[in-house]
Short mmCIF file of C-alpha atoms and ligand atoms in Angstrom, two decimals:
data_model
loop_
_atom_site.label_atom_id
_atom_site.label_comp_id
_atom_site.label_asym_id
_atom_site.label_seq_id
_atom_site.Cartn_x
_atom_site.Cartn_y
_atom_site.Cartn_z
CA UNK A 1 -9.22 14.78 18.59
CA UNK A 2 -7.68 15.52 15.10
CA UNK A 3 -4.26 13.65 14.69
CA UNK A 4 -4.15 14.11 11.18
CA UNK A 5 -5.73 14.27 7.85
CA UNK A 6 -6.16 10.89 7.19
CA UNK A 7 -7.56 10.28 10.64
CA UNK A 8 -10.40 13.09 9.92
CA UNK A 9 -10.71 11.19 6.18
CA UNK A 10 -11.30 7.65 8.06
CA UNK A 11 -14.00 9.34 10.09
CA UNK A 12 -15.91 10.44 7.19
CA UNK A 13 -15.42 7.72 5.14
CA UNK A 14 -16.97 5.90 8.60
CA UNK A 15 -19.93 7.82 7.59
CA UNK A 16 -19.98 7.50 4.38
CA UNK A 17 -19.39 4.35 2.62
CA UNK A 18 -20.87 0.70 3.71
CA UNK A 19 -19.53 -1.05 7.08
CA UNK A 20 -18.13 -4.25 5.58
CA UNK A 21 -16.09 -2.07 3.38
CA UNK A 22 -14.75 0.61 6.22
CA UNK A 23 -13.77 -2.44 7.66
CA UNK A 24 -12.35 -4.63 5.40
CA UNK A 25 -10.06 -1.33 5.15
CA UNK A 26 -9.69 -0.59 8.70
CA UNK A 27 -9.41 -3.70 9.88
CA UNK A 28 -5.87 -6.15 10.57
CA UNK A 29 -5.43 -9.45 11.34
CA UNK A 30 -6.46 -11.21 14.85
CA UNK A 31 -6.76 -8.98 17.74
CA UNK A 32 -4.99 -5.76 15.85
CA UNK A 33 -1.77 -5.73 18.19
CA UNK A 34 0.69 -4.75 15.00
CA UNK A 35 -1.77 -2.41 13.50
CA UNK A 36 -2.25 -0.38 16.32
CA UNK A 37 1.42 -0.74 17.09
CA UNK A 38 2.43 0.35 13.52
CA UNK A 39 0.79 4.02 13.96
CA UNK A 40 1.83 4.20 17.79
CA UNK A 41 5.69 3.23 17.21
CA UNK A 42 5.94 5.38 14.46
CA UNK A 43 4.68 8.34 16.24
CA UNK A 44 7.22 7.76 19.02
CA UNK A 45 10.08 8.00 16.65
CA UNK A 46 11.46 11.60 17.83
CA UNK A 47 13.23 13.95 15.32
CA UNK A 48 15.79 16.27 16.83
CA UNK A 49 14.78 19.91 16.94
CA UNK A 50 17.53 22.21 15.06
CA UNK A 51 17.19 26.38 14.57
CA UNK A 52 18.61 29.26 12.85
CA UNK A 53 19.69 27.05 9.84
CA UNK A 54 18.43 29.58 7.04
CA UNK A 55 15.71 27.01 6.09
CA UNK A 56 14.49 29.59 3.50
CA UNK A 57 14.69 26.91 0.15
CA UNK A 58 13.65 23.42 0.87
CA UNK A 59 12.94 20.38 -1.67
CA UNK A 60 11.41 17.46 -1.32
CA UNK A 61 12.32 16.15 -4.88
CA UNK A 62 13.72 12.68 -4.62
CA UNK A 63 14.35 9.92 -7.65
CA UNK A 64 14.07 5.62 -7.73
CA UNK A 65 14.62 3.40 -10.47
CA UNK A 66 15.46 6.81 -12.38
CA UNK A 67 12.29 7.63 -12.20
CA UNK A 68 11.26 11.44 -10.49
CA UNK A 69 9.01 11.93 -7.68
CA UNK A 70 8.00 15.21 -6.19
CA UNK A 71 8.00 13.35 -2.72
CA UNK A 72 9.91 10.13 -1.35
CA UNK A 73 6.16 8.96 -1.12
CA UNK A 74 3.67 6.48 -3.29
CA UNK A 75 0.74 4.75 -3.18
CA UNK A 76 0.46 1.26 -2.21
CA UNK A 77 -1.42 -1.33 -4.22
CA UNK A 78 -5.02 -1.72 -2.23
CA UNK A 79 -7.22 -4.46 -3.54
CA UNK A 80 -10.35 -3.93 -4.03
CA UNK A 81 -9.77 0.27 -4.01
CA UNK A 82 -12.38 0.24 -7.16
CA UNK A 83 -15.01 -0.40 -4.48
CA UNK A 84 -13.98 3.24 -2.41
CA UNK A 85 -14.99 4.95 -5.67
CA UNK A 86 -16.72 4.77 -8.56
CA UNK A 87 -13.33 3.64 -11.42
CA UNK A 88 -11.09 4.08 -8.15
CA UNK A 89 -8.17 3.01 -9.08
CA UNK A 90 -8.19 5.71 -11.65
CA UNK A 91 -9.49 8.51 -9.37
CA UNK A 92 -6.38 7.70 -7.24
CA UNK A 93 -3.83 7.28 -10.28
CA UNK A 94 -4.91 10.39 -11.13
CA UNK A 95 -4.20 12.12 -7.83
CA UNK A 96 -0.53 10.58 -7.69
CA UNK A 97 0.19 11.73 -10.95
CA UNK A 98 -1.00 14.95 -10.72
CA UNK A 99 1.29 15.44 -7.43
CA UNK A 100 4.00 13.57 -9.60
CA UNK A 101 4.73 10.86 -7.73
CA UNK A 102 4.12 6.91 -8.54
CA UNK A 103 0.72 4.65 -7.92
CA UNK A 104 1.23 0.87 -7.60
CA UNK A 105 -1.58 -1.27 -9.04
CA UNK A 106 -3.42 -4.05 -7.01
CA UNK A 107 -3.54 -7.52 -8.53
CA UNK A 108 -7.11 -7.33 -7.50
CA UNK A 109 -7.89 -3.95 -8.71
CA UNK A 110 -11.27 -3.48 -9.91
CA UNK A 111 -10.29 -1.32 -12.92
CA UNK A 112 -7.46 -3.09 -15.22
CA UNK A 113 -3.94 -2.12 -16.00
CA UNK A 114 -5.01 -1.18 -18.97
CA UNK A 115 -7.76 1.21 -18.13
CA UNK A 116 -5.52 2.59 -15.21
CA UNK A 117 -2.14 3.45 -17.23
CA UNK A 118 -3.99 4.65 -20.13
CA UNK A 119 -5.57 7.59 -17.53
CA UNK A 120 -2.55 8.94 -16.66
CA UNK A 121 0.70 10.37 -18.31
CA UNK A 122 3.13 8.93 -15.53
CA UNK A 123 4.09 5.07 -15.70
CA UNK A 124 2.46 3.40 -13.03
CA UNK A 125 3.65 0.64 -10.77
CA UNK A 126 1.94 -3.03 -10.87
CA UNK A 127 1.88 -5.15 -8.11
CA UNK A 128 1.92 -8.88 -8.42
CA UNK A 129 0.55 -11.67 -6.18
CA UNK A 130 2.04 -15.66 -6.15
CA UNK A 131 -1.16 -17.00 -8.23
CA UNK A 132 -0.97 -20.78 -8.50
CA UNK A 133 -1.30 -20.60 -12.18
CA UNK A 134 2.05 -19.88 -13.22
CA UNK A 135 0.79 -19.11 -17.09
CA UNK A 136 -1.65 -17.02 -15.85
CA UNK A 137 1.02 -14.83 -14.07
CA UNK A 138 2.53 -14.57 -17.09
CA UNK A 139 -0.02 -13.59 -19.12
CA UNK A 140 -0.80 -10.47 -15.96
CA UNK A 141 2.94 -9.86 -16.76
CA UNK A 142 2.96 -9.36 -20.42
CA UNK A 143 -0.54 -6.84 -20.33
CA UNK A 144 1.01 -4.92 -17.35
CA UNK A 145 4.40 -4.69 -19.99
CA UNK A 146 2.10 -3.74 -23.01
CA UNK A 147 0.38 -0.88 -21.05
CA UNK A 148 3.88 0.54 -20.52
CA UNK A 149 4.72 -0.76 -16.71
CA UNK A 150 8.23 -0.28 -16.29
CA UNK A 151 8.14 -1.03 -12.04
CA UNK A 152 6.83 -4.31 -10.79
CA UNK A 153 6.13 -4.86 -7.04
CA UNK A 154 6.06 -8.24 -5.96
CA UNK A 155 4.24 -9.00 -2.74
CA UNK A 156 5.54 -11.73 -0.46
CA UNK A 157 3.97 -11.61 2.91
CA UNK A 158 0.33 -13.18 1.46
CA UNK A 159 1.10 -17.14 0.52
CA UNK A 160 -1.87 -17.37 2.83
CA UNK A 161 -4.80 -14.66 3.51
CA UNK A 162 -4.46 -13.48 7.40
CA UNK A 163 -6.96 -14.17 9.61
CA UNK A 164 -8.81 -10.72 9.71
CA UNK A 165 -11.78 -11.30 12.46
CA UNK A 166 -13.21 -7.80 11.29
CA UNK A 167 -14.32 -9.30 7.65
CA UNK A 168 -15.87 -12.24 9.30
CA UNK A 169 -18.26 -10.25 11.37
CA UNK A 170 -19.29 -8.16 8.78
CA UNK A 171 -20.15 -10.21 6.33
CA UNK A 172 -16.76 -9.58 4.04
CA UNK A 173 -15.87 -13.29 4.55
CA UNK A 174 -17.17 -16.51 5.29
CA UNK A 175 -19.87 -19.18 4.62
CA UNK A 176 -22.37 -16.55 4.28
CA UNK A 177 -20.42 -13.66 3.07
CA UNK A 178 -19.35 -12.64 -0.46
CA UNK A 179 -19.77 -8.91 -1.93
CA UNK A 180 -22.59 -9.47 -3.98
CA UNK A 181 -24.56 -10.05 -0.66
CA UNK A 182 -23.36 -6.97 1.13
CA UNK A 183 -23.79 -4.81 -2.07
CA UNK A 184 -27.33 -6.15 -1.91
CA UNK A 185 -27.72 -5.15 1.55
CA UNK A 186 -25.71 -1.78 0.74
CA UNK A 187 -27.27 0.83 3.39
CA UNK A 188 -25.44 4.14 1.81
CA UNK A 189 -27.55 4.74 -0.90
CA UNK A 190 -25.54 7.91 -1.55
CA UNK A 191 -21.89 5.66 -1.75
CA UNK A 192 -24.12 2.94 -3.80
CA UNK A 193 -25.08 5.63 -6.45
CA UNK A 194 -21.44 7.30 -6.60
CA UNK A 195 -19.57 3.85 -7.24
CA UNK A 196 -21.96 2.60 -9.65
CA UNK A 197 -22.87 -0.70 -7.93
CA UNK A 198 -26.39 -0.77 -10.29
CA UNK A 199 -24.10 0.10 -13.20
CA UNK A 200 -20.96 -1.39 -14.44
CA UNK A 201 -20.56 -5.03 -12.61
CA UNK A 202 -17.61 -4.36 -10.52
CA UNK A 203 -15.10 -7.39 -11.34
CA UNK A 204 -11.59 -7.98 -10.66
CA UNK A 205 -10.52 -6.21 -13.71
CA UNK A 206 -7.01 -7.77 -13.74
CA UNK A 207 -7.74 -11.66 -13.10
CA UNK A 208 -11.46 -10.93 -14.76
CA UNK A 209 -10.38 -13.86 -17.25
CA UNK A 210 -8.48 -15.95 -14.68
CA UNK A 211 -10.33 -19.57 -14.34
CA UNK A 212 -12.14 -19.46 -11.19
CA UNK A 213 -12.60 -16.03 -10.78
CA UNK A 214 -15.10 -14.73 -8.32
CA UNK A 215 -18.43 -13.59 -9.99
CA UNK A 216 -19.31 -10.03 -9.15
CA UNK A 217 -16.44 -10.58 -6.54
CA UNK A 218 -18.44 -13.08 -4.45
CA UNK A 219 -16.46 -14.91 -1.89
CA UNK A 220 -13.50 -13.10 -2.56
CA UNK A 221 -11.16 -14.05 0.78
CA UNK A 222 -11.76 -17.32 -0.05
CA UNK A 223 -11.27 -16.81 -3.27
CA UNK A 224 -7.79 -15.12 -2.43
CA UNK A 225 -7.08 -18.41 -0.09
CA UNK A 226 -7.49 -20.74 -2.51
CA UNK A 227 -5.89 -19.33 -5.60
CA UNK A 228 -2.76 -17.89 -3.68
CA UNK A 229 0.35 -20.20 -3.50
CA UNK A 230 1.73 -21.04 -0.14
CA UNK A 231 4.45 -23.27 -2.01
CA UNK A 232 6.36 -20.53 -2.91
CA UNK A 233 10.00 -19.84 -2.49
CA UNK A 234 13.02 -17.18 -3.59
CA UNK A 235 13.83 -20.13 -6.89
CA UNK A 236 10.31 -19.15 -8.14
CA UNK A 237 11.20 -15.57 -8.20
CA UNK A 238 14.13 -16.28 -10.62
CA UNK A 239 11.79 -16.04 -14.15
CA UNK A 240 9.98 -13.78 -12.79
CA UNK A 241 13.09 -11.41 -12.38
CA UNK A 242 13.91 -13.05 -16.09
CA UNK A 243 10.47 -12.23 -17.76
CA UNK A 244 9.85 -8.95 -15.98
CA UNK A 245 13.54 -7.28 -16.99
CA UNK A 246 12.53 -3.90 -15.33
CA UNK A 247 12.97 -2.97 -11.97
CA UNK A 248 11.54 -5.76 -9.24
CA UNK A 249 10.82 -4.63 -5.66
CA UNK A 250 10.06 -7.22 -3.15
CA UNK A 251 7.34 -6.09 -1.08
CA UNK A 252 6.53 -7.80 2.43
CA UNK A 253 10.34 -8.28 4.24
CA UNK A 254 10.10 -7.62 8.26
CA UNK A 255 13.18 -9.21 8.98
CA UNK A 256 17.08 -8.38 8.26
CA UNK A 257 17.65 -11.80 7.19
CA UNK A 258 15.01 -11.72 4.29
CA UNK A 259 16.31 -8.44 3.67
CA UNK A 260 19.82 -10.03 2.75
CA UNK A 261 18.30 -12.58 0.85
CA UNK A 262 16.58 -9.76 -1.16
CA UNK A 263 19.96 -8.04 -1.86
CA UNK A 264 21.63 -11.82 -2.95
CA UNK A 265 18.09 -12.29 -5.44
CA UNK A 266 19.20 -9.24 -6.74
CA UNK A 267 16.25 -6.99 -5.95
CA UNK A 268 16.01 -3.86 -7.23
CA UNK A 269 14.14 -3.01 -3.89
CA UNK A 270 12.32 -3.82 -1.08
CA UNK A 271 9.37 -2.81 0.94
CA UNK A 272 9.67 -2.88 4.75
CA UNK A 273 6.09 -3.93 5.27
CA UNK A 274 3.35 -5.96 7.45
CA UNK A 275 0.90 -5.54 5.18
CA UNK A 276 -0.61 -2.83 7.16
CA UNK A 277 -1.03 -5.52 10.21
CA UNK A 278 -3.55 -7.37 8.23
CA UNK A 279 -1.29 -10.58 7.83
CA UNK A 280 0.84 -11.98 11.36
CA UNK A 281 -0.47 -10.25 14.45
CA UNK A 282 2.37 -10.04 16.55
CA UNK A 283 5.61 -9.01 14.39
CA UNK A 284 6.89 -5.73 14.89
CA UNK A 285 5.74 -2.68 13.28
CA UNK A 286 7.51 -1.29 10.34
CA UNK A 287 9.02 1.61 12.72
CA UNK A 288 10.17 -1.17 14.82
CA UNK A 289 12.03 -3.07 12.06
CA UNK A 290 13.42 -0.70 9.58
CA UNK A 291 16.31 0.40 11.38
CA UNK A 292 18.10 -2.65 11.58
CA UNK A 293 17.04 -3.31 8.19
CA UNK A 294 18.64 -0.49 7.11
CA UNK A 295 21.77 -1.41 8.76
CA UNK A 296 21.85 -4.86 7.17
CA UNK A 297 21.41 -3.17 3.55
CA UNK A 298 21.16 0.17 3.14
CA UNK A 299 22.96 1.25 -0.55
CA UNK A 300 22.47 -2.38 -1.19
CA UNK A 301 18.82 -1.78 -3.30
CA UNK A 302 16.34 0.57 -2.77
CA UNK A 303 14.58 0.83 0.81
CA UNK A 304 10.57 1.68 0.94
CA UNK A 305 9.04 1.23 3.81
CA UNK A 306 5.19 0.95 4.73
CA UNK A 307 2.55 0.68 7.64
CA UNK A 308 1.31 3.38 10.06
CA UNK A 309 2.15 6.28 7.72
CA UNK A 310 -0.30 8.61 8.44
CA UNK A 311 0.85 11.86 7.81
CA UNK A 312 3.77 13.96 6.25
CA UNK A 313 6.07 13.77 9.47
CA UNK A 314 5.60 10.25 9.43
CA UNK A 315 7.02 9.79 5.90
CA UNK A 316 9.69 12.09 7.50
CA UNK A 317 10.28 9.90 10.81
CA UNK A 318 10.50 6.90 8.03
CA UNK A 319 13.26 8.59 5.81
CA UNK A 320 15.18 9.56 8.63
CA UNK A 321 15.28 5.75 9.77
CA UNK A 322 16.67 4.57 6.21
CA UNK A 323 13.88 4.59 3.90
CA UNK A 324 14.34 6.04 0.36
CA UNK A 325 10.64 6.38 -0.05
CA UNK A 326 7.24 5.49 2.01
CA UNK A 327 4.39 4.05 0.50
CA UNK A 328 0.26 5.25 1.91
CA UNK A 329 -2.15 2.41 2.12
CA UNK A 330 -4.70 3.22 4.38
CA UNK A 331 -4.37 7.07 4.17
CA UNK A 332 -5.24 7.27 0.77
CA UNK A 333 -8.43 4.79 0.41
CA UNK A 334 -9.88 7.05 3.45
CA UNK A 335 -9.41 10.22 1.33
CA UNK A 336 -10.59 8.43 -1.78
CA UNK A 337 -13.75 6.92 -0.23
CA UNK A 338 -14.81 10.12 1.40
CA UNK A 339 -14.11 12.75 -1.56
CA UNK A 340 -12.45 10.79 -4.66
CA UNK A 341 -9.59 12.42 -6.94
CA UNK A 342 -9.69 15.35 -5.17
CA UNK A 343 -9.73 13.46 -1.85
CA UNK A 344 -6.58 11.95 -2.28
CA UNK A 345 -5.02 15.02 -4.23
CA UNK A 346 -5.79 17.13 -1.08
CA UNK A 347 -4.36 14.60 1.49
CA UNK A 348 -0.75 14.44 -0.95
CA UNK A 349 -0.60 18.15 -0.57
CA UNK A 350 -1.27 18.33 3.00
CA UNK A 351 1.54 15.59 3.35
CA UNK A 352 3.91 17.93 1.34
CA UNK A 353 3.15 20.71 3.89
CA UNK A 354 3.58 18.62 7.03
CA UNK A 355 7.01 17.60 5.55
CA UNK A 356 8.23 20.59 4.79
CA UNK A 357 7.17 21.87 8.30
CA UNK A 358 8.76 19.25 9.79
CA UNK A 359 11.84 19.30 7.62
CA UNK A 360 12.40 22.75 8.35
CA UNK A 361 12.10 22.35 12.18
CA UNK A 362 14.82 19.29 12.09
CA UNK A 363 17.42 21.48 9.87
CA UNK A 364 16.85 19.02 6.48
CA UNK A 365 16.50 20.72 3.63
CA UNK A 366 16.76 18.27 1.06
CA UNK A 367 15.37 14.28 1.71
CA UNK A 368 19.16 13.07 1.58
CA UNK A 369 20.01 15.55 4.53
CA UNK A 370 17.57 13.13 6.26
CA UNK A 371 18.91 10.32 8.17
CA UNK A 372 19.73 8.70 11.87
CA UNK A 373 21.77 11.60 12.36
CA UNK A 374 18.18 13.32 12.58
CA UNK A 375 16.42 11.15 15.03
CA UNK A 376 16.76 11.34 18.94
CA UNK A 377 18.41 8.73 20.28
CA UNK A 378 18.44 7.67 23.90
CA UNK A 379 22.07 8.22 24.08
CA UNK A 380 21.82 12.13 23.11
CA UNK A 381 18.77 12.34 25.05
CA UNK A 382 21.12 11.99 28.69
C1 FNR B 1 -3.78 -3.81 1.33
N1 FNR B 1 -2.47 -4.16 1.03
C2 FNR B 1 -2.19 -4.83 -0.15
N2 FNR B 1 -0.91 -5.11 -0.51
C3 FNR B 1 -0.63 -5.71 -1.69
O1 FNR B 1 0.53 -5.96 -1.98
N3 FNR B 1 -1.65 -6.05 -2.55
C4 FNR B 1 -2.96 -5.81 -2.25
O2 FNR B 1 -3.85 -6.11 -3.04
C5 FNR B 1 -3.26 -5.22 -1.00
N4 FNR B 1 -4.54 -5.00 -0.63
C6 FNR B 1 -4.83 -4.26 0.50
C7 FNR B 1 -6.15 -3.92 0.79
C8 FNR B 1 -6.42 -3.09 1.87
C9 FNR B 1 -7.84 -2.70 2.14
C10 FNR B 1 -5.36 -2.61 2.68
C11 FNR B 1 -5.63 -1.67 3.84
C12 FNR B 1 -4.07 -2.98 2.41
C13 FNR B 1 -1.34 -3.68 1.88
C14 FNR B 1 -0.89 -2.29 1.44
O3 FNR B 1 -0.24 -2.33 0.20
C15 FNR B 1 0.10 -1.67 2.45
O4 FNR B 1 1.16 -2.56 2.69
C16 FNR B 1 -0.56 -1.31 3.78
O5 FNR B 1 -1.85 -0.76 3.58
C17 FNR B 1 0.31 -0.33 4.54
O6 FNR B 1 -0.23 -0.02 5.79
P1 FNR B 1 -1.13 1.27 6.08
O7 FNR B 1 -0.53 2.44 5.35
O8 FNR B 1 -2.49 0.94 5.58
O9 FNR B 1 -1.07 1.38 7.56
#
């Protein structure tokens, strides 16, 4: 059955690259309620069907932090998205940029911020996990400044690693896991040769001179475990807001409460997130919880939203229930794994069709003409 691009991408990319990496991707936390439900809810959302609206021009052009994107849609910082392709988070910066719209930068990137923002001609976004070492932070801070980041995302939903059953059955975690055993035991001799694996060692390019590091990436959950801080708390966030001075979008809220807190930090943004289901089985999916969300703080600071997008009516059914913009997580490391640049180039424009299709058929032409009043309720529905 072909639901969508991505879902065609994740079957080839099945195929193609090696099991404890499809499912270190694929995979979400304990028995995969909230993933699953992320993708289901979200298709359930129902957009209202309007005609003979002269839907003859139609734009999809939207702007955050004054900043331009071609589509209310980025990329999401995915760790490890190095190991998909061979320099992968440049293949994929490359992609975004070349559809004009924003990538966001793993802490645990293979390739460093450096490297990445020097490929492409659009500021990217870096995303920033609670290390314990608060210096070291800094010092991630003031390279992702010097290679010209202007937006920093700052994730809040990992002070501990979820418990992601997947990983431990393949090999990705635990006693004896670690990537440089499963690159040893690498069966895809065709992904092996494409990423490089016998080439360039494949370090965490960003935290490559953080004490402690991982060599070669071995034992990397626990590696995430033990240098991630549980301690922290929205006080921390104050010099980080101080140092950073750009725009600071707190990635990782699920609940209207935090949401407020966001808007009294003084974020410049959120992300309406569950990590993709790979953190708290159980909470809602982001369809679930963006609309009241929204409610509590819409206008307040910008809304993105995240988890389950799939395809461009998706990112549609998203906008429509208060998001500014939508980031792709999974989506794009399928397209990357299975065909690279031009993987993830091809999936963006396919996403920019299916949004315009479905744009057209609910009578929005431009992404603020998108908005509850475009949803089916059950009230209109009787
Ligand atoms: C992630 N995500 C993530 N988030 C983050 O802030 N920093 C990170 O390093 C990672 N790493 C990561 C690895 C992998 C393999 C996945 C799948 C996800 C979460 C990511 O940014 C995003 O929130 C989710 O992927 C969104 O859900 P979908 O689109 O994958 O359903």
């Amino acid at each position: 059955m072909i639901i969508s691009a991505a879902t065609d991408y994740r079957q080839a990319a099945k195929r193609r690259i090696p099991p404890f990496l499809f499912h270190y991707a694929d995979g979400g936390a304990y028995a995969e309620h909230t993933l699953r439900r992320n993708v289901e809810d979200l298709g359930e959302i129902g957009l209202r069907q309007r005609v003979l609206k002269d839907m003859s021009s139609l734009s999809l052009e939207t702007e955050l932090f004054g900043e331009s994107m071609a589509m209310p849609v980025a990329l999401a910082p995915v760790g490890l998205t190095g190991m998909y392709a061979r320099r992968g988070e440049v293949q994929a910066a490359r992609a975004a940029a070349g559809k004009g719209i924003p990538f966001t930068l793993s802490t645990v990137s293979v390739c460093p911020i450096h490297e990445v923002a020097s490929a492409v001609d659009r500021p990217i976004w870096f995303q920033l996990y609670v290390l314990k070492d608060r210096g070291f932070m800094k010092h991630v801070l003031e390279r992702a400044k010097a290679a010209g980041v202007k937006t920093l995302v700052f994730t809040v939903d990992m002070p501990v690693p979820g418990a992601r059953y997947r990983d431990a059955h393949s090999g990705m975690s635990g006693k004896h896991g670690g990537i440089r055993r499963m690159l040893q035991a690498a069966t895809r001799p065709r992904w092996a040769w494409d990423v490089g694996i016998h080439g360039r060692p494949h370090d965490l390019g960003n935290v490559s001179d953080y004490r402690g590091q991982p060599t070669e990436l071995e034992d990397y959950i626990a590696w995430l475990g033990n240098n991630f801080d549980p301690s922290i708390s929205w006080k921390d966030l104050e010099w980080i807001r101080e140092f950073w001075g750009g725009p600071m979008i707190i990635k990782g809220i699920l609940d209207p409460e935090d949401a407020r807190d966001a808007v009294r930090f003084g974020a410049d943004g959120i992300v309406v997130s569950n990590h993709g289901g790979r953190q708290l089985d159980g909470v809602p999916s982001s369809a679930r919880a963006l609309p009241a969300i929204a409610d509590a703080v819409k206008g307040d600071l910008a809304i993105l939203a995240d988890s389950g997008v799939r395809n461009g009516l998706d990112v549609v059914r998203m906008v429509a229930m208060g998001a500014d913009s939508v980031l792709l997580g999974r989506a794009f490391i399928y397209a990357l794994a299975t065909a690279g640049e031009a993987g993830v180039a091809h999936l963006l424009e396919l996403i920019d069709k299916e949004m315009r299709v479905a744009m057209t058929l609910t009578g929005a032409r431009t992404i603020a003409d998108l908005g509850p009043d475009s949803l089916v309720t059950e009230a209109r529905l009787r």
